[in-house]
Structures are given as C-alpha cells and as structure tokens.
Amino acid sequence: MASCRHCGQGLIPGKEIGGQYCCAGCQAAHDLVEGLGLDQYYQRRSLDPAQRPLVPEEDDAARVDFTQHAKPGQKGDQVLYLMVEGLHCAACVWLIENVLARQPGVTHARLNMTTRRLELRWIDGAADPNLLVHSVTQLGYRLVPYDPARIGDAVSAHEKELLKCMAVAGFAAGNVMLFSVSIWAGQADYMGWATRTFLHWLSALIALPAVVYSGRPFFKSAYEALSAKRTNMDVPISLGVLLATGMSLWETVRAGEHAYFDAAISLLFFLLIGRYLDSRARGRARSAASHLIALGARSVTVLLADGARKLLPPQQVATGSIVLVAPGERIGIDGKVSEGVSDLDASLISGETLPIQAKPGTPVFAGMLNLSAALRLEVTAAGEATLLAEIVRLMENAEQGRARYAAIADRVARWYAPVVHTAALGTFLFWTLILGTAWQPALMIAVSVLIITCPCALALAVPVVQVVASGRLMRQGILMKSATALERLAQVDHILFDKTGTLTLGRPELLPGDWTAADLALAASLAVSSRHPLARALARRCPEAAPMREVTELAGLGLEGDGVRLGRRAWCQVSDELDGGEGPELWLARTGRQPVRFAFEDSPRLDSKETVNALTKMKYSLELLSGDRAFAVESLANRLGVAKWRALCLPADKVARLEELKQAGHKPLMVGDGLNDAPALSAAFVSMSPSTAVDVSQTAADVIFQGDRLMSVAETLRVAKKSNMLVKQNFGLALAYNLVTVPLAMAGHVTPLIAAIAMSSSSVVVIVNALRLGRR
C-alpha cells in the first residue's frame, strides 16, 4: 500500500490527494518544506486568507500586545518567549518551527515539547511579533506570554479533571456492574426478556451520562486531532468506547441480549486510571529544565533610590539595580555582592555540595541559595540573560534531541493509525464473515484490538530516558550541550585526556625562580589576556599588572604583543642549551634580552587516580595527550597509572591522533580544556570538558562538568551506558507488549476491559523503568 509523502500514513484509494498525500493538511505541510507560501498552506486547509481575522477573538492572544513582552537579545536581535498550548506530538513542534522560520526577519524558532516553551528571535525592526504569533494561532494553537507557574497550574488542573472523570466512571461502573451480575445470574434461571431489557435500560440511564462526562478527555483530544486532519492515540480509544456504547444502546432498544454497558463504562474507568497514573509518572520524570525555570521565576526584592522596597519579577529588574536577599531565600538574578557576608549553596549551578563564602565583590548567580546572612547584590543580568537561563536552554536542547532511537520510534508511531484501524476492521470481518460469529460479539473483539494496540509505550521509550538522564547529570553539575551526546557516549571505547586543567586541577601556582619583579609584571600584562591555566597563575601573582594592548593568542603556543612573547620554549625560540628544569613552564622572550623561565607546579585532581582505576575497570583504553614536556607528562602518567602518553603535542597533533583512532574504527572520547583544546574536542567522536557554567557558551565540548571531581567522567559514561540499556529495554517492552497482546485480542481472548488495563500498564511500566535511572 502506498504511503503519504509527509506523514507516512497509508493512502486510501480514491481519497488520496494527488496520489501522494493522505489529506490536504499533509500536502500543505509538505509544501512548506518545498518553499511555498503560507497562503497556499491555509488554502489547502480550506482557510480563506481574506476571511481570517488578525487574531481569533476567543484567543488570549487577541488581548495581548506581544510587542511589550519582546526583549533585546544579546546579538542585537529581539527575543520573545511564549508558551504554546495544544501540542500533541513532535509533528506539532515541527510544523510550528517551520512556519515561524519562514517568516521574514525570523532568525531562530525553537519549541521544547516538554516545557512547551517557544523561543522566538528576529532581526530588530524586521518583523512584528503580533503577526508572528498570528501565523501560529491560525494553525489552531494558542500562544501566551511564557509563565512557568502556568505550566504547573495546567498540569494540576488536568490531573484534577482526570480524578473527577475517574470518580464518575468508577461510581457508574460499580452500579452498572450490579445490574450486569443480576442479568448474568438470571440467564441461568431463565430470566424473561422483559426483565432483562428493563435492567439494560437502568444500566443505560447510569452509563450513558457517565460515558459522556468521563470520556471528555479522550473525546476532546480525538476531535481536535480529526479537526486538524490527523490522528492520535485517543482516536481509536474514543472509537472503541463509542462503538461499545452505541451497540449496547441499539441492542437495548431492540430488546436484544448483547448489551455491554458494563464493559463500556469499566473500559473508561480503567483507561482514566491509566491516564492519571501516566500523568503522575510523567510528573516525576518531568524535565529538569521545567524545575530550573520555576526556580528562576521567583520574585526578587529591589531596593529603590528612596530606600523603599519593591517586589518585581526577575525579568523586570534592570541591570545595576540593588537587590536584597534574605537568609534562606533563593537568588533570582545574576550579580555581585555589594554588601554583606554569607554562605551560599551553589549546588544547583556547580553541582558542589559544600557551601561557598560570599563577600563584597563575589559573583553570584540565579538559582543559588543564601544560607546564613542577608546580602545586597548589584544586578549584572536578569531574566533570560542569566546563567540559569543559559543552563535551561542547554537542558531543553539535550532533552529534545533527535537521536537514532527517537527517529526509529517516530517512524513506527507514524504507522500506528493506519495499522491499528486496519487490524480492527480485519478482525471484525474475519469473525463475522469467516467464522460466522454474530456481529455484536465480533464488534467487541474489534474494540479490544482498537484499545490494546497503543504506540504510547514506544513513543515514550526514548524521551523519558533522556529527561531522567539529563536531570540526574544536571544535579551533579554535569551539563549536556549536545542533544545526541548520551547516545555517542554509550559507544565510546577509547578515552584521551589532556593534562593541564583536566587530570590536574588547572590551577598551577608560580614557583620562585630567577626572575625579577619587572619580568613578572611584563609577563602578567600579557597573561591577563588569556584563560590558559598557566597564564591565569601568572596574573594571580601580579594582580596590579595592566593589560597590554593588541595581544594575540595562538592556540597551543602562547601570547604575543608589542614584540614580546610568552609561551612554549620552542615558540619563544629558547635554545636547548638553556637548562629549564622539569615541570610546567612558560618562557618570556624579548629581543636583545635573555629569556626568562617561569616554572609552575600543578597538582593532580584529588580523585584522578580513582577515576583512572574506575575507567580501567570499565574496560576503556586510556591515553594522555599533552603539550607539556616529556618528563612532566611521563611523571603524571606513571603516578596515575595511564600506560599510553604523548608529550609536546600541538593542537594539530591531538587532532591527528583522534583521526587516526577513528580511522581504526574506534569511538574516541576527548576530555580536555574546552577553550584551549577546541580543535581536538571538535574532532573527537564525543567530547567532555572540565569547566565552569560561566564558560558554557564558549566551550566546544559536547558535555561539561563542573567542580574539582574528575569522577564526573566515569559517572557520565555510566549514565550513558545505562540510558542506552534502558532505551533498548523500553523498546523491547513496548514491542513485546504489542507482539503478545495484539494476537490475543484478535483471537478473542482479551475483553475490552482487560485491553484497557494492559494498554495503560504498558506506558506506566516504560516510565517506571526509566525512572530507575534517577537513582544513584
């Protein structure tokens, strides 16, 4: 059977569009990819552009001027954060992003399925935000200014509605079942048709209103999907419930014996139980990004010029304002301490559990918790410009990754609608035409097939694992920058470490030597322009040094400015005859002057040896690549137990080694300084970097870990391997469920009631299996 070019759904002969699409909506959506305009898209969805109002009056957007909610971006553009209501699947995300990306002036449109947050960026003055919002509302979605509290309220309201529907369905099911027991018992005692029909009518009086009320969550979702000319899992559920109820009513009117009101209302009852448990389980696995956003949404106390205090949302606080933070209060902005001394819990930002001391001049970030005393902070960033907001964007990107397994799940789920409806129809025809069964029992068997065949477990197999894994790593100060990093980390078989700042603390201290205060001041004036650990050590030793102008830094070599060089021995053209000793060093070279050597001592991280032992036990092949001299590299390698090492490696040498490993079929992980080892990090199959969250946007690595613990590398690899295992287990559970239950349902061994229980249980089992990853 031919399939739709856009959604992959099977084409129904005589109803296809142009022989290639299942509906006009798919044809129009496909045209968007081919570059056609939105007017043609709306026309193919039977929406006359002349009759479309600017914004639907019933929509909240009609009462909102989105221009007031747009804010200047960091790149000179405008940015608007919105919450999208009405999302059902990844196809909704794809459609909204594509529609917005094709609007003039739009530079970025990214929608997160978990948080429902839409980040929209456009060139300042090149687009009207109200018209951009209008282009999406006309697709049937609702857009409102983003409010993290609104998501929690919506979820809470949804769960309360499910509980109400469940209570009504449960009450009705219990009472209808009493009448059904009487009918079953009466059949053995030759109950008359009049009595049976009377009991059927009593059952109908209870069941019909209950079905209408309790079935609303399914009926509404199915109606919205069909109105948009697509299907979802609630379509066959609604069809099954309505078929069972309609057939029972028909039999009751005809005084027939095949009335199954008990099955219809009990089916709804157990479906609602499953839907509620599924919602609660999803809540436990809910996006770490959602929790972070909620933390950043707290109001802050601003100290006004006249001494008064005012509570403001973080996004409305101006840079340079003074904010008061009480003991026990979580900080809502980025800034620096202007007055007061206290201890801060920075575990949300850095993953470190030990408090840090804050005093005047100490930088603080949104999400930190003030522990002991009141502080006054000078605001440096607020709202979406904070470090917490940057971490949220990374988390959203990691949770929404389109990894290989996610693509497989999407392709399988795409075939769900045509396959399940065809299977149910085939089952009904087989039982009636071939086996000669009465149409009423055959219809109930077909309803069982409709209910039990559900792609929900398969669709959840990957996303729920990604969400739980990202949350677990984030709580330990490990941030995923790449959406596919976890999948690639699970395939790693060879690990390469940089030395300085990776296996070592990266905070070397300058040792006494044959240099003068003037030499130190000159070297420090160059060093303050670099983020290399040795350069930072020099700058710390001479904090009063003024930065030299027009300094150039060459990766892996050193710094140069005003005819002075500071860097590697060979680059500074230091003769080999000049003995420099062992260990980390920088040379200061000037024309006509004797080169000066600055020696440093850099201690290994406290858990370096423990991490190396752990990775060796995990059967990884380890290697040390460093630009340092052979003695220092060999000494550290022997101390930690790394058998393979290479010294005097330039960035190009590290890239060449990585390419060599990849050519040999290995999947190398590079762990190095995210700023200095950028070429090697980019060339690796996957990369990690010890860094701080402040440097996250500048780091080239796929994953960054904060703090002094190198064991984060082993922990990330463990989580990646377990995530990969859980994804496979979830796929296996979902496939096994369908392979076992669907044939049983088609054979007539599963009632609609059992089908409802099995279908709901499959989703809950997949989610609970993924939640095991959250336990350390």
CSV table of N, CA, C and O in Angstrom, one decimal, residues 439-500:
chain,number,residue,atom,x,y,z
A,439,TRP,N,-22.5,-10.3,14.8
A,439,TRP,CA,-21.8,-9.1,14.7
A,439,TRP,C,-21.5,-8.4,16.0
A,439,TRP,O,-20.5,-7.7,16.2
A,440,GLN,N,-22.4,-8.6,17.0
A,440,GLN,CA,-22.2,-7.9,18.3
A,440,GLN,C,-20.9,-8.4,19.0
A,440,GLN,O,-20.1,-7.6,19.4
A,441,PRO,N,-20.8,-9.7,19.2
A,441,PRO,CA,-19.5,-10.2,19.9
A,441,PRO,C,-18.3,-9.9,19.0
A,441,PRO,O,-17.2,-9.5,19.6
A,442,ALA,N,-18.4,-9.9,17.7
A,442,ALA,CA,-17.3,-9.6,16.8
A,442,ALA,C,-16.9,-8.2,17.0
A,442,ALA,O,-15.7,-7.8,16.9
A,443,LEU,N,-17.9,-7.3,17.1
A,443,LEU,CA,-17.6,-5.9,17.3
A,443,LEU,C,-16.8,-5.6,18.6
A,443,LEU,O,-15.9,-4.8,18.7
A,444,MET,N,-17.2,-6.4,19.7
A,444,MET,CA,-16.5,-6.2,20.9
A,444,MET,C,-15.0,-6.7,20.8
A,444,MET,O,-14.1,-6.1,21.5
A,445,ILE,N,-14.8,-7.7,20.0
A,445,ILE,CA,-13.4,-8.2,19.8
A,445,ILE,C,-12.6,-7.1,19.1
A,445,ILE,O,-11.4,-6.8,19.4
A,446,ALA,N,-13.3,-6.5,18.0
A,446,ALA,CA,-12.6,-5.4,17.3
A,446,ALA,C,-12.3,-4.2,18.2
A,446,ALA,O,-11.2,-3.6,18.1
A,447,VAL,N,-13.2,-3.9,19.1
A,447,VAL,CA,-13.0,-2.8,20.1
A,447,VAL,C,-11.8,-3.2,21.0
A,447,VAL,O,-10.9,-2.3,21.3
A,448,SER,N,-11.6,-4.4,21.4
A,448,SER,CA,-10.4,-4.8,22.2
A,448,SER,C,-9.2,-4.6,21.4
A,448,SER,O,-8.2,-4.1,21.9
A,449,VAL,N,-9.2,-4.9,20.1
A,449,VAL,CA,-8.0,-4.6,19.2
A,449,VAL,C,-7.7,-3.1,19.2
A,449,VAL,O,-6.5,-2.7,19.3
A,450,LEU,N,-8.7,-2.3,19.0
A,450,LEU,CA,-8.5,-0.9,18.9
A,450,LEU,C,-7.9,-0.3,20.2
A,450,LEU,O,-7.0,0.5,20.2
A,451,ILE,N,-8.3,-0.8,21.4
A,451,ILE,CA,-7.9,-0.3,22.6
A,451,ILE,C,-6.5,-0.8,23.0
A,451,ILE,O,-5.6,0.0,23.4
A,452,ILE,N,-6.2,-2.1,22.7
A,452,ILE,CA,-5.0,-2.7,23.2
A,452,ILE,C,-3.8,-2.3,22.4
A,452,ILE,O,-2.6,-2.3,22.8
A,453,THR,N,-4.0,-1.9,21.1
A,453,THR,CA,-2.9,-1.5,20.2
A,453,THR,C,-2.6,-0.1,20.4
A,453,THR,O,-3.3,0.8,19.9
A,454,CYS,N,-1.5,0.2,21.2
A,454,CYS,CA,-1.2,1.6,21.5
A,454,CYS,C,0.3,1.8,21.4
A,454,CYS,O,1.1,1.1,21.9
A,455,PRO,N,0.7,2.9,20.7
A,455,PRO,CA,2.1,3.2,20.5
A,455,PRO,C,2.7,4.1,21.6
A,455,PRO,O,3.8,4.5,21.5
A,456,CYS,N,1.9,4.3,22.6
A,456,CYS,CA,2.3,5.2,23.7
A,456,CYS,C,3.6,4.8,24.3
A,456,CYS,O,4.6,5.5,24.5
A,457,ALA,N,3.7,3.5,24.7
A,457,ALA,CA,4.9,3.0,25.3
A,457,ALA,C,6.1,3.1,24.4
A,457,ALA,O,7.2,3.5,24.8
A,458,LEU,N,5.9,2.9,23.1
A,458,LEU,CA,7.0,3.0,22.1
A,458,LEU,C,7.4,4.5,22.0
A,458,LEU,O,8.6,4.8,21.9
A,459,ALA,N,6.4,5.4,22.0
A,459,ALA,CA,6.7,6.8,21.8
A,459,ALA,C,7.5,7.4,23.0
A,459,ALA,O,8.2,8.3,22.9
A,460,LEU,N,7.2,6.8,24.2
A,460,LEU,CA,7.9,7.2,25.5
A,460,LEU,C,9.2,6.6,25.7
A,460,LEU,O,10.0,7.0,26.6
A,461,ALA,N,9.5,5.6,24.9
A,461,ALA,CA,10.7,4.7,25.2
A,461,ALA,C,12.0,5.6,25.3
A,461,ALA,O,12.8,5.4,26.1
A,462,VAL,N,12.2,6.6,24.4
A,462,VAL,CA,13.4,7.4,24.3
A,462,VAL,C,13.2,8.7,25.1
A,462,VAL,O,14.1,8.9,26.0
A,463,PRO,N,12.2,9.5,24.9
A,463,PRO,CA,12.2,10.8,25.6
A,463,PRO,C,12.2,10.7,27.1
A,463,PRO,O,12.9,11.5,27.7
A,464,VAL,N,11.5,9.8,27.7
A,464,VAL,CA,11.5,9.7,29.2
A,464,VAL,C,12.9,9.4,29.7
A,464,VAL,O,13.3,9.9,30.8
A,465,VAL,N,13.7,8.6,29.0
A,465,VAL,CA,15.0,8.2,29.4
A,465,VAL,C,15.9,9.5,29.3
A,465,VAL,O,16.7,9.8,30.2
A,466,GLN,N,15.8,10.2,28.2
A,466,GLN,CA,16.6,11.4,28.0
A,466,GLN,C,16.3,12.4,29.1
A,466,GLN,O,17.2,13.1,29.6
A,467,VAL,N,15.1,12.6,29.5
A,467,VAL,CA,14.7,13.6,30.5
A,467,VAL,C,15.3,13.2,31.9
A,467,VAL,O,15.9,14.0,32.6
A,468,VAL,N,15.1,11.9,32.3
A,468,VAL,CA,15.6,11.5,33.5
A,468,VAL,C,17.1,11.5,33.6
A,468,VAL,O,17.7,11.9,34.6
A,469,ALA,N,17.8,11.1,32.5
A,469,ALA,CA,19.3,11.1,32.5
A,469,ALA,C,19.8,12.6,32.6
A,469,ALA,O,20.8,12.8,33.3
A,470,SER,N,19.2,13.5,31.8
A,470,SER,CA,19.7,14.9,31.9
A,470,SER,C,19.5,15.5,33.2
A,470,SER,O,20.4,16.2,33.7
A,471,GLY,N,18.4,15.1,33.9
A,471,GLY,CA,18.2,15.6,35.2
A,471,GLY,C,19.2,15.1,36.2
A,471,GLY,O,19.7,15.8,37.1
A,472,ARG,N,19.5,13.8,36.1
A,472,ARG,CA,20.4,13.2,37.1
A,472,ARG,C,21.8,13.8,36.9
A,472,ARG,O,22.5,14.1,37.9
A,473,LEU,N,22.2,14.0,35.7
A,473,LEU,CA,23.6,14.6,35.5
A,473,LEU,C,23.6,16.0,35.9
A,473,LEU,O,24.6,16.5,36.5
A,474,MET,N,22.5,16.8,35.6
A,474,MET,CA,22.5,18.2,36.0
A,474,MET,C,22.6,18.4,37.5
A,474,MET,O,23.3,19.3,37.9
A,475,ARG,N,22.0,17.5,38.3
A,475,ARG,CA,22.1,17.6,39.7
A,475,ARG,C,23.5,17.4,40.2
A,475,ARG,O,23.8,17.8,41.3
A,476,GLN,N,24.4,16.8,39.4
A,476,GLN,CA,25.8,16.6,39.8
A,476,GLN,C,26.7,17.6,39.1
A,476,GLN,O,27.9,17.4,39.1
A,477,GLY,N,26.1,18.6,38.5
A,477,GLY,CA,27.0,19.7,37.9
A,477,GLY,C,27.5,19.3,36.5
A,477,GLY,O,28.4,19.9,36.0
A,478,ILE,N,26.8,18.3,35.8
A,478,ILE,CA,27.2,17.9,34.5
A,478,ILE,C,26.2,18.4,33.5
A,478,ILE,O,25.0,18.0,33.6
A,479,LEU,N,26.6,19.2,32.6
A,479,LEU,CA,25.6,19.8,31.6
A,479,LEU,C,25.8,19.2,30.2
A,479,LEU,O,27.0,19.2,29.7
A,480,MET,N,24.8,18.8,29.6
A,480,MET,CA,24.8,18.3,28.2
A,480,MET,C,24.6,19.4,27.2
A,480,MET,O,23.6,20.1,27.2
A,481,LYS,N,25.6,19.7,26.4
A,481,LYS,CA,25.5,20.7,25.4
A,481,LYS,C,24.9,20.1,24.0
A,481,LYS,O,24.3,20.9,23.3
A,482,SER,N,25.2,18.9,23.8
A,482,SER,CA,24.7,18.3,22.6
A,482,SER,C,23.6,17.3,22.8
A,482,SER,O,23.6,16.6,23.8
A,483,ALA,N,22.5,17.4,22.0
A,483,ALA,CA,21.4,16.5,22.2
A,483,ALA,C,21.6,15.1,21.9
A,483,ALA,O,20.9,14.2,22.5
A,484,THR,N,22.7,14.7,21.2
A,484,THR,CA,23.0,13.3,20.9
A,484,THR,C,24.2,12.8,21.7
A,484,THR,O,24.7,11.7,21.4
A,485,ALA,N,24.7,13.6,22.6
A,485,ALA,CA,25.9,13.2,23.4
A,485,ALA,C,25.7,11.9,24.1
A,485,ALA,O,26.7,11.1,24.1
A,486,LEU,N,24.6,11.7,24.8
A,486,LEU,CA,24.4,10.5,25.6
A,486,LEU,C,24.5,9.2,24.7
A,486,LEU,O,25.2,8.3,25.1
A,487,GLU,N,23.9,9.3,23.5
A,487,GLU,CA,23.9,8.1,22.6
A,487,GLU,C,25.4,7.8,22.2
A,487,GLU,O,25.8,6.7,22.1
A,488,ARG,N,26.1,8.9,21.9
A,488,ARG,CA,27.5,8.7,21.4
A,488,ARG,C,28.4,8.3,22.6
A,488,ARG,O,29.3,7.5,22.4
A,489,LEU,N,28.2,8.8,23.8
A,489,LEU,CA,29.0,8.4,24.9
A,489,LEU,C,28.8,6.9,25.2
A,489,LEU,O,29.8,6.2,25.7
A,490,ALA,N,27.7,6.3,25.0
A,490,ALA,CA,27.4,4.9,25.2
A,490,ALA,C,28.3,4.0,24.3
A,490,ALA,O,28.5,2.9,24.5
A,491,GLN,N,28.8,4.6,23.2
A,491,GLN,CA,29.5,3.8,22.2
A,491,GLN,C,31.1,4.0,22.3
A,491,GLN,O,31.8,3.4,21.6
A,492,VAL,N,31.5,4.8,23.3
A,492,VAL,CA,32.9,5.2,23.5
A,492,VAL,C,33.7,3.9,23.8
A,492,VAL,O,33.2,3.1,24.7
A,493,ASP,N,34.9,3.8,23.3
A,493,ASP,CA,35.8,2.6,23.6
A,493,ASP,C,37.2,3.1,23.9
A,493,ASP,O,38.0,2.3,24.4
A,494,HIS,N,37.5,4.4,23.7
A,494,HIS,CA,38.9,4.9,23.9
A,494,HIS,C,38.7,6.3,24.4
A,494,HIS,O,38.0,7.1,23.9
A,495,ILE,N,39.5,6.6,25.5
A,495,ILE,CA,39.4,7.9,26.2
A,495,ILE,C,40.8,8.6,26.2
A,495,ILE,O,41.8,8.0,26.6
A,496,LEU,N,40.8,9.8,25.7
A,496,LEU,CA,42.0,10.6,25.7
A,496,LEU,C,41.9,11.8,26.6
A,496,LEU,O,40.9,12.5,26.5
A,497,PHE,N,42.9,12.0,27.5
A,497,PHE,CA,42.9,13.1,28.4
A,497,PHE,C,43.9,14.1,28.0
A,497,PHE,O,45.0,13.8,27.6
A,498,ASP,N,43.6,15.4,28.2
A,498,ASP,CA,44.6,16.4,28.2
A,498,ASP,C,45.1,16.4,29.7
A,498,ASP,O,44.5,15.9,30.6
A,499,LYS,N,46.2,17.1,29.9
A,499,LYS,CA,46.9,17.1,31.2
A,499,LYS,C,46.5,18.3,32.0
A,499,LYS,O,45.7,18.2,33.0
A,500,THR,N,47.0,19.5,31.6
A,500,THR,CA,46.8,20.7,32.4
A,500,THR,C,45.3,21.1,32.4
A,500,THR,O,44.7,21.3,31.4
